[in-house]
Amino acid sequence: MSTETAKGLRQPKRANEALFRTLGVEPVPDDKKVAEAVRHLDEFRQKLRSFVVIMENCVKCGLCAENCHTYLGTKDPNNIPAGRADLIRKAYKRYFTPQGRLFGPLVGAEELTLETLEKWYSYFYQCSECRRCSHTCPFGLDTAEITMVGRQILFWLGIGPQLHTATAGAILKTGNHMGLTKAGIIDTLEFLAEEIEEDYEGLKVDLPVDKPESDILYVPSSADFMLNPNTLKGAGMFFKWVGANWTISSRITEAGNFGYLMDQTRIQREMVTRLYEECTKLGIKKIVWGECGHGWRATKMYVRTYSDLPGVETIPLTHIHDEAAALIESGQLKLDPTRNSKRITLHDPCNYVRACGHCDQMRVIMRAVTTNFVEMTPNRERNFCCGGGSGILFDDPAMYEYRILASNKKAEQVRETGAEVLCAPCSICKAQLYPMVKEHKLGVEVVGLIDLVGHALVFPEE
Amino acid sequence: MEQFVGQIMPYFTVAIFLGGVTWRIWRWMIPRIVHNITLSPFPGTWTAAVTWWVWQIAIFWNILKFDRALWIGAFPFHAALIAIIGGHLMGIYTLGLQFHMIAPLLVTADLSVWLSDLLGTTMGLVFLVALLYLLYRRFTVEKVRAISSTSDFLHLFLLLGIAGLGNYMRLAPDAHMTYLEARTFLTGLFTFNPVALPHNAFFMWHFLLVQCLMIIFPFSKLMHVFGFFWMRWMVNRPYKEWAPGMPGAKVQLSK
C-alpha cells in the first residue's frame, strides 16, 4: 500500500504480509482491493441483519457526535459515529440501493476507492467499539457493528495494525495475547504466590495450572501476568478464601479476545473452541472469567453462537465479579474495607456496562471492599470509554497522541471526583489508563477491582 | 397535468409506496441476527423490553436525555406529524365530526368541527415551526451539516413545501378547501372511480408533493419509522444470566 494515499490520516503501524499469511489470509493486491471489499460488503449485507438495518436507517440527526469520546477528543467529523459509519454507508448506498445507483452523491452514495479504504483503516481503528453511540441513539443503531464489519473486511484484504495482527498470531501459537508459554505461566504464578506469602503474613495460596479434575476454570487476562499482577493475586486469594477447586489452563490463559476485535471468524472461534475443549479435558464444571471488558463480551455474548461444542449449553459461565458480588450479598465473604481507605472512583468498562450487564455487581463489591468510594459522572451504562477500548493501544507517535486525545473526557471525569485511586476492572482500560494518568498529570493510582477484594479479604488464620 | 396528478398518478404512488416498504422490510428480514447484541442493562422480560421501546417512542427519551436542543425540534415535529396524519384521516372522513362521534354527549357537531379546525391549524403551525428549526439546525450546527448529504436537506424542503401549502390553504380564505371537497375527491380515488381534482392549484401541488414523499419514502431514511422497531428488536431484548455459585467450593451461597 502506497504511503501517498495515507497522507494526512492518522493510522497505526501495519502488519506485514508475511504475518497475515500465518493467519490464513493472502493479502489482496491494490488493484483488486476495492472489488474484493465490495464483494465482502455484499456478503455481510446478506448475512448480518444489524449491518443492513444500521446502514439503512440512520437519519443523521447528529446526536451521537457529542456522545462519542473520539469526536469529543478530535473534533473530526469522520469520528462522529454517524460519519464513521458513512465511510461504509456511502459505498453501501452506491452498490446496493436503487437510489444510490440512480442519484449517487445527491443521496450520499459514493464509489468505493483505495482512498476510502485508507480512511476505513484510520477511522475504524480510532473507534473503540464502546457502544455509547448505540446506547444514546434514538433507534439504538450500533456503530460498533459497523466498525467490526470494517475491521473484518480490512483483515481479509490484508490490512491491519501490527499490534492486533501480531496479537492474533500469538493466540494461535500460545492461546494468549502475550505469547506466554506454559513454563512462563507457571514461573510467574509461583513468583506471585511467593509475593502473597510475603505481603500477607505467610498466607499460602496455590495458583494451579492445568490441574486435572478441577471444578472451576479461571480465565485471567494474560496482561495480568505482566502489567496487573495484583489482579491475578486478588483472584487467587479469592479462590483460596472460598476453597474452590480451581485451575488456570495454559492453552487458554486469556480473558481477552483480539479475534473479536479484528477477525471475528477464524481467531475468535479459535478462542472459544479452545475454551470448551479445555473444559472437557480438565473436567470443568464452571468457567469463571477474569477482568477483561471486550473479552468478557466476546465470550459471554458470543460463545453460544460461535462455539461448535456442546459445552456452551451445559457449562455455566460467569464473571469473577458475579461470584464475588453474590457472596458479598449473601453476607458470606469476610472483608475489611478499611484496608482500602483511599478516596477511590470506579471507571465502568464499556463492555461490562453496555454489553454484559455488570453495573450492579461492581458497585456491590466496591461498597464492600472500600470505605471512600465516589462515583464519577456520568457513570454506569452512560459512562465514557477510557479511549483504549477494542485494543487501540498503539505506541507509534501519531496514534499515541490520539490515545491521549481520546482520553480527554475520561481525564476530566476522573479529575472531577478528586479521587486518589482509579479502579478500572479491565485489562485494556488499565493499559490505556496508565499512560492517560501520566499524560494528563492526574496522579492517581490505577487498580483492578478483584485486587481490592483480595486485599480486603480476612483469612481465618489472620 | 391535473388529470394525471389527481386520477392516474395516485395509483402508481400507492403501489410504489406499499411495494417499496414491503421490499425494504423483506430485505431486512433476509439476513439473520447472528449474535446476541442486546444492550445492557438487559430487560428482564419481553414485556420490559417492549415497554422500553414504547417509552422511547412516546417521549423520544434518548433525545431528551442526550441532546435537549434536538429534542426541542424533533419531538414537536413528530408529535404534530402524527396529529396531522390522524387529522387528515379522521377530519376528512367524518367531515370534522370526529370528536362528536367519539363523545356525542360532550361535544356537539359544531363544536367538533371547530375543534377539528383549531387542532388542525395549531398542529400545522407547530409542524412548520419545528420543521424550520430542524432545517436551521441542519444548516448551522457544524457537526450535523458535516454528516448531511443533499438528500437530507431535500427531505426537509419537501416537507416544508407540503406543510407550507397545507397551512396556506387553512389560513388564506381564497385558497380554502372544505372537508367535503377533499372527501369527494378521495372517495373517488378509493372506490377506483376517480373524479377530477378540486379546482385549487394549492391543493394540486399539496397533493402532488405528498405523492412525491410517498414515492421516495421506501428509498430513503424515512424508513426509520420501521427501522426503529427492527433495530430495537436486536438491541433491547431479554438475556438470561447463568446463576452465580461455585460448584465444589467449600463456601457455598446460602439461599
PDB file of N, CA and C in Angstrom, chain A residues 45-49 56-57 59-61 65-67 71 96 99 106-107 131 134-140 145 215 242-243 286 300 302 305-306 313 316-317 323 326 332 353-357, chain B residues 24 27-29 31-32 34-35 37-42 62-63 66 137-138 143 147 150-151 219 221 223-224 227-228 231-232 234 239 241-254:
ATOM      1  N   ARG A  45     -24.074  -7.946   3.863  1.00  0.00           N
ATOM      2  CA  ARG A  45     -25.423  -7.460   3.630  1.00  0.00           C
ATOM      3  C   ARG A  45     -26.424  -8.615   3.637  1.00  0.00           C
ATOM      4  N   GLN A  46     -25.972  -9.747   3.182  1.00  0.00           N
ATOM      5  CA  GLN A  46     -26.888 -10.886   3.128  1.00  0.00           C
ATOM      6  C   GLN A  46     -26.849 -11.760   4.366  1.00  0.00           C
ATOM      7  N   LYS A  47     -25.869 -11.458   5.237  1.00  0.00           N
ATOM      8  CA  LYS A  47     -25.649 -12.338   6.364  1.00  0.00           C
ATOM      9  C   LYS A  47     -26.050 -11.708   7.701  1.00  0.00           C
ATOM     10  N   LEU A  48     -25.802 -10.417   7.843  1.00  0.00           N
ATOM     11  CA  LEU A  48     -25.849  -9.782   9.162  1.00  0.00           C
ATOM     12  C   LEU A  48     -26.936  -8.696   9.207  1.00  0.00           C
ATOM     13  N   ARG A  49     -28.013  -8.990   9.930  1.00  0.00           N
ATOM     14  CA  ARG A  49     -29.134  -8.051   9.905  1.00  0.00           C
ATOM     15  C   ARG A  49     -28.781  -6.713  10.541  1.00  0.00           C
ATOM     16  N   GLU A  56     -29.265   1.327   6.694  1.00  0.00           N
ATOM     17  CA  GLU A  56     -30.428   1.902   6.010  1.00  0.00           C
ATOM     18  C   GLU A  56     -31.279   2.821   6.874  1.00  0.00           C
ATOM     19  N   ASN A  57     -30.952   2.999   8.144  1.00  0.00           N
ATOM     20  CA  ASN A  57     -31.890   3.748   8.982  1.00  0.00           C
ATOM     21  C   ASN A  57     -31.337   4.960   9.711  1.00  0.00           C
ATOM     22  N   VAL A  59     -30.730   8.626  10.436  1.00  0.00           N
ATOM     23  CA  VAL A  59     -31.350   9.850   9.917  1.00  0.00           C
ATOM     24  C   VAL A  59     -30.415  11.054  10.003  1.00  0.00           C
ATOM     25  N   LYS A  60     -29.172  10.827  10.430  1.00  0.00           N
ATOM     26  CA  LYS A  60     -28.178  11.894  10.508  1.00  0.00           C
ATOM     27  C   LYS A  60     -28.642  13.039  11.402  1.00  0.00           C
ATOM     28  N   CYS A  61     -29.132  12.687  12.562  1.00  0.00           N
ATOM     29  CA  CYS A  61     -29.588  13.731  13.477  1.00  0.00           C
ATOM     30  C   CYS A  61     -28.410  14.353  14.209  1.00  0.00           C
ATOM     31  N   ALA A  65     -22.722  12.605  17.980  1.00  0.00           N
ATOM     32  CA  ALA A  65     -21.436  13.318  17.961  1.00  0.00           C
ATOM     33  C   ALA A  65     -20.921  13.628  19.364  1.00  0.00           C
ATOM     34  N   GLU A  66     -21.721  14.342  20.124  1.00  0.00           N
ATOM     35  CA  GLU A  66     -21.270  14.789  21.452  1.00  0.00           C
ATOM     36  C   GLU A  66     -21.264  13.647  22.456  1.00  0.00           C
ATOM     37  N   ASN A  67     -21.757  12.486  22.043  1.00  0.00           N
ATOM     38  CA  ASN A  67     -21.790  11.352  22.953  1.00  0.00           C
ATOM     39  C   ASN A  67     -20.699  10.346  22.654  1.00  0.00           C
ATOM     40  N   TYR A  71     -14.983  11.725  19.031  1.00  0.00           N
ATOM     41  CA  TYR A  71     -15.309  13.022  18.439  1.00  0.00           C
ATOM     42  C   TYR A  71     -15.000  14.145  19.422  1.00  0.00           C
ATOM     43  N   PHE A  96     -25.648  -1.076  -3.423  1.00  0.00           N
ATOM     44  CA  PHE A  96     -26.747  -1.977  -3.042  1.00  0.00           C
ATOM     45  C   PHE A  96     -28.113  -1.322  -2.927  1.00  0.00           C
ATOM     46  N   GLN A  99     -31.639   3.972  -5.031  1.00  0.00           N
ATOM     47  CA  GLN A  99     -31.456   5.435  -5.008  1.00  0.00           C
ATOM     48  C   GLN A  99     -29.987   5.809  -5.170  1.00  0.00           C
ATOM     49  N   LEU A 106     -26.104  12.831  -4.676  1.00  0.00           N
ATOM     50  CA  LEU A 106     -27.293  13.532  -4.180  1.00  0.00           C
ATOM     51  C   LEU A 106     -27.835  12.865  -2.911  1.00  0.00           C
ATOM     52  N   VAL A 107     -27.804  11.541  -2.882  1.00  0.00           N
ATOM     53  CA  VAL A 107     -28.319  10.830  -1.708  1.00  0.00           C
ATOM     54  C   VAL A 107     -27.166  10.319  -0.837  1.00  0.00           C
ATOM     55  N   ARG A 131     -19.900   1.331  22.155  1.00  0.00           N
ATOM     56  CA  ARG A 131     -21.361   1.258  22.060  1.00  0.00           C
ATOM     57  C   ARG A 131     -22.072   2.403  22.775  1.00  0.00           C
ATOM     58  N   SER A 134     -24.650   3.561  20.422  1.00  0.00           N
ATOM     59  CA  SER A 134     -25.848   2.715  20.375  1.00  0.00           C
ATOM     60  C   SER A 134     -26.746   3.000  21.569  1.00  0.00           C
ATOM     61  N   HIS A 135     -26.104   3.193  22.718  1.00  0.00           N
ATOM     62  CA  HIS A 135     -26.856   3.481  23.929  1.00  0.00           C
ATOM     63  C   HIS A 135     -27.622   4.796  23.815  1.00  0.00           C
ATOM     64  N   THR A 136     -27.024   5.787  23.141  1.00  0.00           N
ATOM     65  CA  THR A 136     -27.672   7.098  23.084  1.00  0.00           C
ATOM     66  C   THR A 136     -28.529   7.289  21.841  1.00  0.00           C
ATOM     67  N   CYS A 137     -28.296   6.523  20.779  1.00  0.00           N
ATOM     68  CA  CYS A 137     -29.035   6.703  19.525  1.00  0.00           C
ATOM     69  C   CYS A 137     -30.529   6.502  19.747  1.00  0.00           C
ATOM     70  N   PRO A 138     -31.367   7.389  19.176  1.00  0.00           N
ATOM     71  CA  PRO A 138     -32.818   7.231  19.335  1.00  0.00           C
ATOM     72  C   PRO A 138     -33.316   5.870  18.837  1.00  0.00           C
ATOM     73  N   PHE A 139     -32.608   5.292  17.878  1.00  0.00           N
ATOM     74  CA  PHE A 139     -33.037   3.992  17.338  1.00  0.00           C
ATOM     75  C   PHE A 139     -32.219   2.837  17.897  1.00  0.00           C
ATOM     76  N   GLY A 140     -31.133   3.156  18.596  1.00  0.00           N
ATOM     77  CA  GLY A 140     -30.248   2.105  19.091  1.00  0.00           C
ATOM     78  C   GLY A 140     -29.255   1.627  18.038  1.00  0.00           C
ATOM     79  N   GLU A 145     -21.017  -2.285  15.484  1.00  0.00           N
ATOM     80  CA  GLU A 145     -21.234  -3.350  14.494  1.00  0.00           C
ATOM     81  C   GLU A 145     -20.578  -2.988  13.159  1.00  0.00           C
ATOM     82  N   ASP A 215     -12.824 -28.149  39.370  1.00  0.00           N
ATOM     83  CA  ASP A 215     -14.229 -27.770  39.198  1.00  0.00           C
ATOM     84  C   ASP A 215     -14.367 -26.451  38.450  1.00  0.00           C
ATOM     85  N   VAL A 242     -12.646 -18.971  49.341  1.00  0.00           N
ATOM     86  CA  VAL A 242     -13.887 -19.756  49.204  1.00  0.00           C
ATOM     87  C   VAL A 242     -13.598 -21.249  49.094  1.00  0.00           C
ATOM     88  N   GLY A 243     -12.340 -21.620  49.058  1.00  0.00           N
ATOM     89  CA  GLY A 243     -11.983 -23.032  48.997  1.00  0.00           C
ATOM     90  C   GLY A 243     -12.391 -23.710  47.709  1.00  0.00           C
ATOM     91  N   LYS A 286     -17.553 -25.323  35.870  1.00  0.00           N
ATOM     92  CA  LYS A 286     -17.958 -23.928  35.665  1.00  0.00           C
ATOM     93  C   LYS A 286     -16.761 -23.074  35.235  1.00  0.00           C
ATOM     94  N   LYS A 300     -19.095 -14.032  26.829  1.00  0.00           N
ATOM     95  CA  LYS A 300     -20.448 -14.139  27.375  1.00  0.00           C
ATOM     96  C   LYS A 300     -21.520 -14.063  26.284  1.00  0.00           C
ATOM     97  N   TYR A 302     -21.041 -14.196  22.842  1.00  0.00           N
ATOM     98  CA  TYR A 302     -20.769 -14.800  21.525  1.00  0.00           C
ATOM     99  C   TYR A 302     -20.537 -16.309  21.534  1.00  0.00           C
ATOM    100  N   THR A 305     -23.169 -18.592  19.952  1.00  0.00           N
ATOM    101  CA  THR A 305     -23.333 -18.582  18.507  1.00  0.00           C
ATOM    102  C   THR A 305     -22.028 -18.898  17.782  1.00  0.00           C
ATOM    103  N   TYR A 306     -20.917 -19.013  18.505  1.00  0.00           N
ATOM    104  CA  TYR A 306     -19.653 -19.270  17.824  1.00  0.00           C
ATOM    105  C   TYR A 306     -19.057 -20.646  18.074  1.00  0.00           C
ATOM    106  N   GLU A 313     -23.785 -25.049  26.265  1.00  0.00           N
ATOM    107  CA  GLU A 313     -25.130 -25.089  26.840  1.00  0.00           C
ATOM    108  C   GLU A 313     -25.151 -25.731  28.224  1.00  0.00           C
ATOM    109  N   PRO A 316     -21.769 -23.695  32.966  1.00  0.00           N
ATOM    110  CA  PRO A 316     -22.105 -22.295  33.251  1.00  0.00           C
ATOM    111  C   PRO A 316     -20.885 -21.397  33.116  1.00  0.00           C
ATOM    112  N   LEU A 317     -21.161 -20.146  32.800  1.00  0.00           N
ATOM    113  CA  LEU A 317     -20.100 -19.186  32.524  1.00  0.00           C
ATOM    114  C   LEU A 317     -20.427 -17.914  33.288  1.00  0.00           C
ATOM    115  N   GLU A 323     -19.434 -13.716  40.927  1.00  0.00           N
ATOM    116  CA  GLU A 323     -19.250 -14.632  42.060  1.00  0.00           C
ATOM    117  C   GLU A 323     -18.973 -13.855  43.350  1.00  0.00           C
ATOM    118  N   ALA A 326     -22.128 -11.976  44.516  1.00  0.00           N
ATOM    119  CA  ALA A 326     -23.156 -12.862  45.086  1.00  0.00           C
ATOM    120  C   ALA A 326     -22.788 -13.267  46.504  1.00  0.00           C
ATOM    121  N   GLN A 332     -21.484 -13.701  53.129  1.00  0.00           N
ATOM    122  CA  GLN A 332     -20.575 -14.785  53.490  1.00  0.00           C
ATOM    123  C   GLN A 332     -19.099 -14.446  53.385  1.00  0.00           C
ATOM    124  N   VAL A 353     -20.681  -2.591  31.090  1.00  0.00           N
ATOM    125  CA  VAL A 353     -21.919  -1.891  31.426  1.00  0.00           C
ATOM    126  C   VAL A 353     -22.891  -1.771  30.257  1.00  0.00           C
ATOM    127  N   ARG A 354     -22.381  -1.758  29.019  1.00  0.00           N
ATOM    128  CA  ARG A 354     -23.315  -1.622  27.899  1.00  0.00           C
ATOM    129  C   ARG A 354     -23.519  -2.919  27.126  1.00  0.00           C
ATOM    130  N   ALA A 355     -22.746  -3.944  27.439  1.00  0.00           N
ATOM    131  CA  ALA A 355     -22.924  -5.190  26.699  1.00  0.00           C
ATOM    132  C   ALA A 355     -23.096  -6.405  27.598  1.00  0.00           C
ATOM    133  N   CYS A 356     -22.673  -6.318  28.849  1.00  0.00           N
ATOM    134  CA  CYS A 356     -22.697  -7.515  29.697  1.00  0.00           C
ATOM    135  C   CYS A 356     -23.498  -7.353  30.980  1.00  0.00           C
ATOM    136  N   GLY A 357     -24.072  -6.188  31.219  1.00  0.00           N
ATOM    137  CA  GLY A 357     -24.933  -6.016  32.383  1.00  0.00           C
ATOM    138  C   GLY A 357     -24.223  -6.122  33.717  1.00  0.00           C
TER     139      GLY A 357
ATOM    140  N   ARG B  24     -38.353  -3.258   1.125  1.00  0.00           N
ATOM    141  CA  ARG B  24     -37.274  -2.871   2.046  1.00  0.00           C
ATOM    142  C   ARG B  24     -37.270  -3.760   3.288  1.00  0.00           C
ATOM    143  N   ARG B  27     -35.990  -7.110   2.658  1.00  0.00           N
ATOM    144  CA  ARG B  27     -34.522  -7.124   2.630  1.00  0.00           C
ATOM    145  C   ARG B  27     -33.930  -7.155   4.028  1.00  0.00           C
ATOM    146  N   TRP B  28     -34.561  -6.494   4.979  1.00  0.00           N
ATOM    147  CA  TRP B  28     -34.051  -6.520   6.351  1.00  0.00           C
ATOM    148  C   TRP B  28     -34.229  -7.899   6.969  1.00  0.00           C
ATOM    149  N   MET B  29     -35.219  -8.626   6.489  1.00  0.00           N
ATOM    150  CA  MET B  29     -35.521  -9.918   7.094  1.00  0.00           C
ATOM    151  C   MET B  29     -34.645 -11.036   6.548  1.00  0.00           C
ATOM    152  N   PRO B  31     -31.156 -11.242   6.071  1.00  0.00           N
ATOM    153  CA  PRO B  31     -30.022 -11.603   6.941  1.00  0.00           C
ATOM    154  C   PRO B  31     -30.479 -11.955   8.347  1.00  0.00           C
ATOM    155  N   ARG B  32     -29.660 -12.736   9.054  1.00  0.00           N
ATOM    156  CA  ARG B  32     -30.037 -13.193  10.397  1.00  0.00           C
ATOM    157  C   ARG B  32     -29.503 -12.252  11.471  1.00  0.00           C
ATOM    158  N   VAL B  34     -27.107 -12.592  13.929  1.00  0.00           N
ATOM    159  CA  VAL B  34     -26.107 -13.638  14.103  1.00  0.00           C
ATOM    160  C   VAL B  34     -25.756 -13.839  15.576  1.00  0.00           C
ATOM    161  N   HIS B  35     -25.518 -12.714  16.280  1.00  0.00           N
ATOM    162  CA  HIS B  35     -25.144 -12.807  17.691  1.00  0.00           C
ATOM    163  C   HIS B  35     -26.117 -12.008  18.538  1.00  0.00           C
ATOM    164  N   ILE B  37     -26.743  -9.107  20.459  1.00  0.00           N
ATOM    165  CA  ILE B  37     -26.084  -7.803  20.647  1.00  0.00           C
ATOM    166  C   ILE B  37     -26.933  -6.889  21.520  1.00  0.00           C
ATOM    167  N   THR B  38     -27.689  -7.485  22.426  1.00  0.00           N
ATOM    168  CA  THR B  38     -28.540  -6.660  23.278  1.00  0.00           C
ATOM    169  C   THR B  38     -27.706  -5.721  24.144  1.00  0.00           C
ATOM    170  N   LEU B  39     -28.232  -4.520  24.343  1.00  0.00           N
ATOM    171  CA  LEU B  39     -27.562  -3.542  25.202  1.00  0.00           C
ATOM    172  C   LEU B  39     -27.930  -3.816  26.644  1.00  0.00           C
ATOM    173  N   SER B  40     -26.963  -3.639  27.543  1.00  0.00           N
ATOM    174  CA  SER B  40     -27.280  -3.802  28.945  1.00  0.00           C
ATOM    175  C   SER B  40     -27.419  -2.420  29.575  1.00  0.00           C
ATOM    176  N   PRO B  41     -28.082  -2.278  30.720  1.00  0.00           N
ATOM    177  CA  PRO B  41     -28.738  -3.329  31.496  1.00  0.00           C
ATOM    178  C   PRO B  41     -29.834  -4.045  30.691  1.00  0.00           C
ATOM    179  N   PHE B  42     -29.812  -5.385  30.773  1.00  0.00           N
ATOM    180  CA  PHE B  42     -30.749  -6.181  29.987  1.00  0.00           C
ATOM    181  C   PHE B  42     -32.154  -6.074  30.550  1.00  0.00           C
ATOM    182  N   ASN B  62     -34.300   9.083  24.577  1.00  0.00           N
ATOM    183  CA  ASN B  62     -32.863   9.237  24.349  1.00  0.00           C
ATOM    184  C   ASN B  62     -32.509  10.649  23.882  1.00  0.00           C
ATOM    185  N   ILE B  63     -33.363  11.209  23.040  1.00  0.00           N
ATOM    186  CA  ILE B  63     -33.054  12.552  22.527  1.00  0.00           C
ATOM    187  C   ILE B  63     -33.205  13.563  23.656  1.00  0.00           C
ATOM    188  N   PHE B  66     -30.076  13.032  25.939  1.00  0.00           N
ATOM    189  CA  PHE B  66     -28.714  13.229  25.449  1.00  0.00           C
ATOM    190  C   PHE B  66     -28.538  14.437  24.522  1.00  0.00           C
ATOM    191  N   ARG B 137     -31.139  24.036  12.096  1.00  0.00           N
ATOM    192  CA  ARG B 137     -30.137  23.261  12.827  1.00  0.00           C
ATOM    193  C   ARG B 137     -29.222  22.509  11.857  1.00  0.00           C
ATOM    194  N   ARG B 138     -29.820  21.919  10.840  1.00  0.00           N
ATOM    195  CA  ARG B 138     -29.010  21.137   9.899  1.00  0.00           C
ATOM    196  C   ARG B 138     -28.030  22.025   9.128  1.00  0.00           C
ATOM    197  N   LYS B 143     -21.469  20.036  13.228  1.00  0.00           N
ATOM    198  CA  LYS B 143     -21.337  18.579  13.255  1.00  0.00           C
ATOM    199  C   LYS B 143     -22.495  17.895  12.522  1.00  0.00           C
ATOM    200  N   ILE B 147     -22.264  15.701   8.479  1.00  0.00           N
ATOM    201  CA  ILE B 147     -22.676  14.338   8.145  1.00  0.00           C
ATOM    202  C   ILE B 147     -23.918  14.313   7.256  1.00  0.00           C
ATOM    203  N   THR B 150     -27.034  15.969   0.434  1.00  0.00           N
ATOM    204  CA  THR B 150     -28.042  16.846  -0.163  1.00  0.00           C
ATOM    205  C   THR B 150     -29.447  16.352   0.121  1.00  0.00           C
ATOM    206  N   SER B 151     -29.631  15.032   0.052  1.00  0.00           N
ATOM    207  CA  SER B 151     -30.982  14.500   0.221  1.00  0.00           C
ATOM    208  C   SER B 151     -31.541  14.792   1.610  1.00  0.00           C
ATOM    209  N   PHE B 219     -37.343   4.522  -0.390  1.00  0.00           N
ATOM    210  CA  PHE B 219     -35.960   4.545  -0.871  1.00  0.00           C
ATOM    211  C   PHE B 219     -35.132   5.586  -0.125  1.00  0.00           C
ATOM    212  N   LYS B 221     -34.146   7.460   4.078  1.00  0.00           N
ATOM    213  CA  LYS B 221     -34.052   7.280   5.521  1.00  0.00           C
ATOM    214  C   LYS B 221     -35.405   7.414   6.209  1.00  0.00           C
ATOM    215  N   MET B 223     -37.638   5.552   6.086  1.00  0.00           N
ATOM    216  CA  MET B 223     -37.971   4.204   6.561  1.00  0.00           C
ATOM    217  C   MET B 223     -37.616   4.012   8.031  1.00  0.00           C
ATOM    218  N   HIS B 224     -37.013   5.022   8.656  1.00  0.00           N
ATOM    219  CA  HIS B 224     -36.644   4.876  10.071  1.00  0.00           C
ATOM    220  C   HIS B 224     -37.870   4.636  10.956  1.00  0.00           C
ATOM    221  N   GLY B 227     -37.606   1.118  10.815  1.00  0.00           N
ATOM    222  CA  GLY B 227     -36.255   0.726  11.251  1.00  0.00           C
ATOM    223  C   GLY B 227     -36.106   0.749  12.758  1.00  0.00           C
ATOM    224  N   PHE B 228     -36.789   1.702  13.390  1.00  0.00           N
ATOM    225  CA  PHE B 228     -36.757   1.776  14.850  1.00  0.00           C
ATOM    226  C   PHE B 228     -37.039   0.415  15.467  1.00  0.00           C
ATOM    227  N   MET B 231     -34.388  -2.343  14.741  1.00  0.00           N
ATOM    228  CA  MET B 231     -33.141  -2.201  15.496  1.00  0.00           C
ATOM    229  C   MET B 231     -33.363  -2.502  16.978  1.00  0.00           C
ATOM    230  N   ARG B 232     -34.437  -1.961  17.528  1.00  0.00           N
ATOM    231  CA  ARG B 232     -34.714  -2.196  18.950  1.00  0.00           C
ATOM    232  C   ARG B 232     -34.925  -3.683  19.222  1.00  0.00           C
ATOM    233  N   MET B 234     -33.311  -5.950  18.018  1.00  0.00           N
ATOM    234  CA  MET B 234     -31.982  -6.562  18.174  1.00  0.00           C
ATOM    235  C   MET B 234     -31.280  -6.093  19.441  1.00  0.00           C
ATOM    236  N   TYR B 239     -32.072 -11.130  28.302  1.00  0.00           N
ATOM    237  CA  TYR B 239     -30.925 -12.034  28.297  1.00  0.00           C
ATOM    238  C   TYR B 239     -30.932 -12.786  29.617  1.00  0.00           C
ATOM    239  N   GLU B 241     -29.120 -14.777  32.467  1.00  0.00           N
ATOM    240  CA  GLU B 241     -27.775 -14.948  33.019  1.00  0.00           C
ATOM    241  C   GLU B 241     -27.627 -16.335  33.642  1.00  0.00           C
ATOM    242  N   TRP B 242     -26.404 -16.876  33.628  1.00  0.00           N
ATOM    243  CA  TRP B 242     -26.100 -18.063  34.417  1.00  0.00           C
ATOM    244  C   TRP B 242     -26.113 -17.659  35.889  1.00  0.00           C
ATOM    245  N   ALA B 243     -26.537 -18.565  36.755  1.00  0.00           N
ATOM    246  CA  ALA B 243     -26.585 -18.240  38.181  1.00  0.00           C
ATOM    247  C   ALA B 243     -25.186 -18.293  38.783  1.00  0.00           C
ATOM    248  N   PRO B 244     -24.888 -17.407  39.762  1.00  0.00           N
ATOM    249  CA  PRO B 244     -23.601 -17.499  40.447  1.00  0.00           C
ATOM    250  C   PRO B 244     -23.567 -18.693  41.400  1.00  0.00           C
ATOM    251  N   GLY B 245     -22.397 -18.968  41.956  1.00  0.00           N
ATOM    252  CA  GLY B 245     -22.232 -20.122  42.851  1.00  0.00           C
ATOM    253  C   GLY B 245     -21.201 -21.055  42.256  1.00  0.00           C
ATOM    254  N   MET B 246     -20.192 -21.414  43.069  1.00  0.00           N
ATOM    255  CA  MET B 246     -19.101 -22.209  42.520  1.00  0.00           C
ATOM    256  C   MET B 246     -19.175 -23.663  42.961  1.00  0.00           C
ATOM    257  N   PRO B 247     -19.428 -24.565  42.013  1.00  0.00           N
ATOM    258  CA  PRO B 247     -19.526 -25.976  42.370  1.00  0.00           C
ATOM    259  C   PRO B 247     -18.221 -26.471  42.993  1.00  0.00           C
ATOM    260  N   GLY B 248     -18.344 -27.265  44.041  1.00  0.00           N
ATOM    261  CA  GLY B 248     -17.157 -27.871  44.644  1.00  0.00           C
ATOM    262  C   GLY B 248     -16.448 -26.998  45.650  1.00  0.00           C
ATOM    263  N   ALA B 249     -16.811 -25.707  45.750  1.00  0.00           N
ATOM    264  CA  ALA B 249     -16.108 -24.831  46.692  1.00  0.00           C
ATOM    265  C   ALA B 249     -16.604 -25.082  48.115  1.00  0.00           C
ATOM    266  N   LYS B 250     -15.734 -24.774  49.104  1.00  0.00           N
ATOM    267  CA  LYS B 250     -16.132 -25.001  50.492  1.00  0.00           C
ATOM    268  C   LYS B 250     -17.228 -24.029  50.903  1.00  0.00           C
ATOM    269  N   VAL B 251     -17.074 -22.777  50.453  1.00  0.00           N
ATOM    270  CA  VAL B 251     -18.103 -21.779  50.769  1.00  0.00           C
ATOM    271  C   VAL B 251     -19.154 -21.801  49.657  1.00  0.00           C
ATOM    272  N   GLN B 252     -20.369 -22.163  50.016  1.00  0.00           N
ATOM    273  CA  GLN B 252     -21.443 -22.183  49.029  1.00  0.00           C
ATOM    274  C   GLN B 252     -22.437 -21.076  49.344  1.00  0.00           C
ATOM    275  N   LEU B 253     -23.049 -20.535  48.310  1.00  0.00           N
ATOM    276  CA  LEU B 253     -24.038 -19.468  48.505  1.00  0.00           C
ATOM    277  C   LEU B 253     -25.173 -19.969  49.379  1.00  0.00           C
ATOM    278  N   SER B 254     -25.467 -19.210  50.422  1.00  0.00           N
ATOM    279  CA  SER B 254     -26.565 -19.638  51.291  1.00  0.00           C
ATOM    280  C   SER B 254     -27.864 -19.028  50.793  1.00  0.00           C
TER     281      SER B 254
END
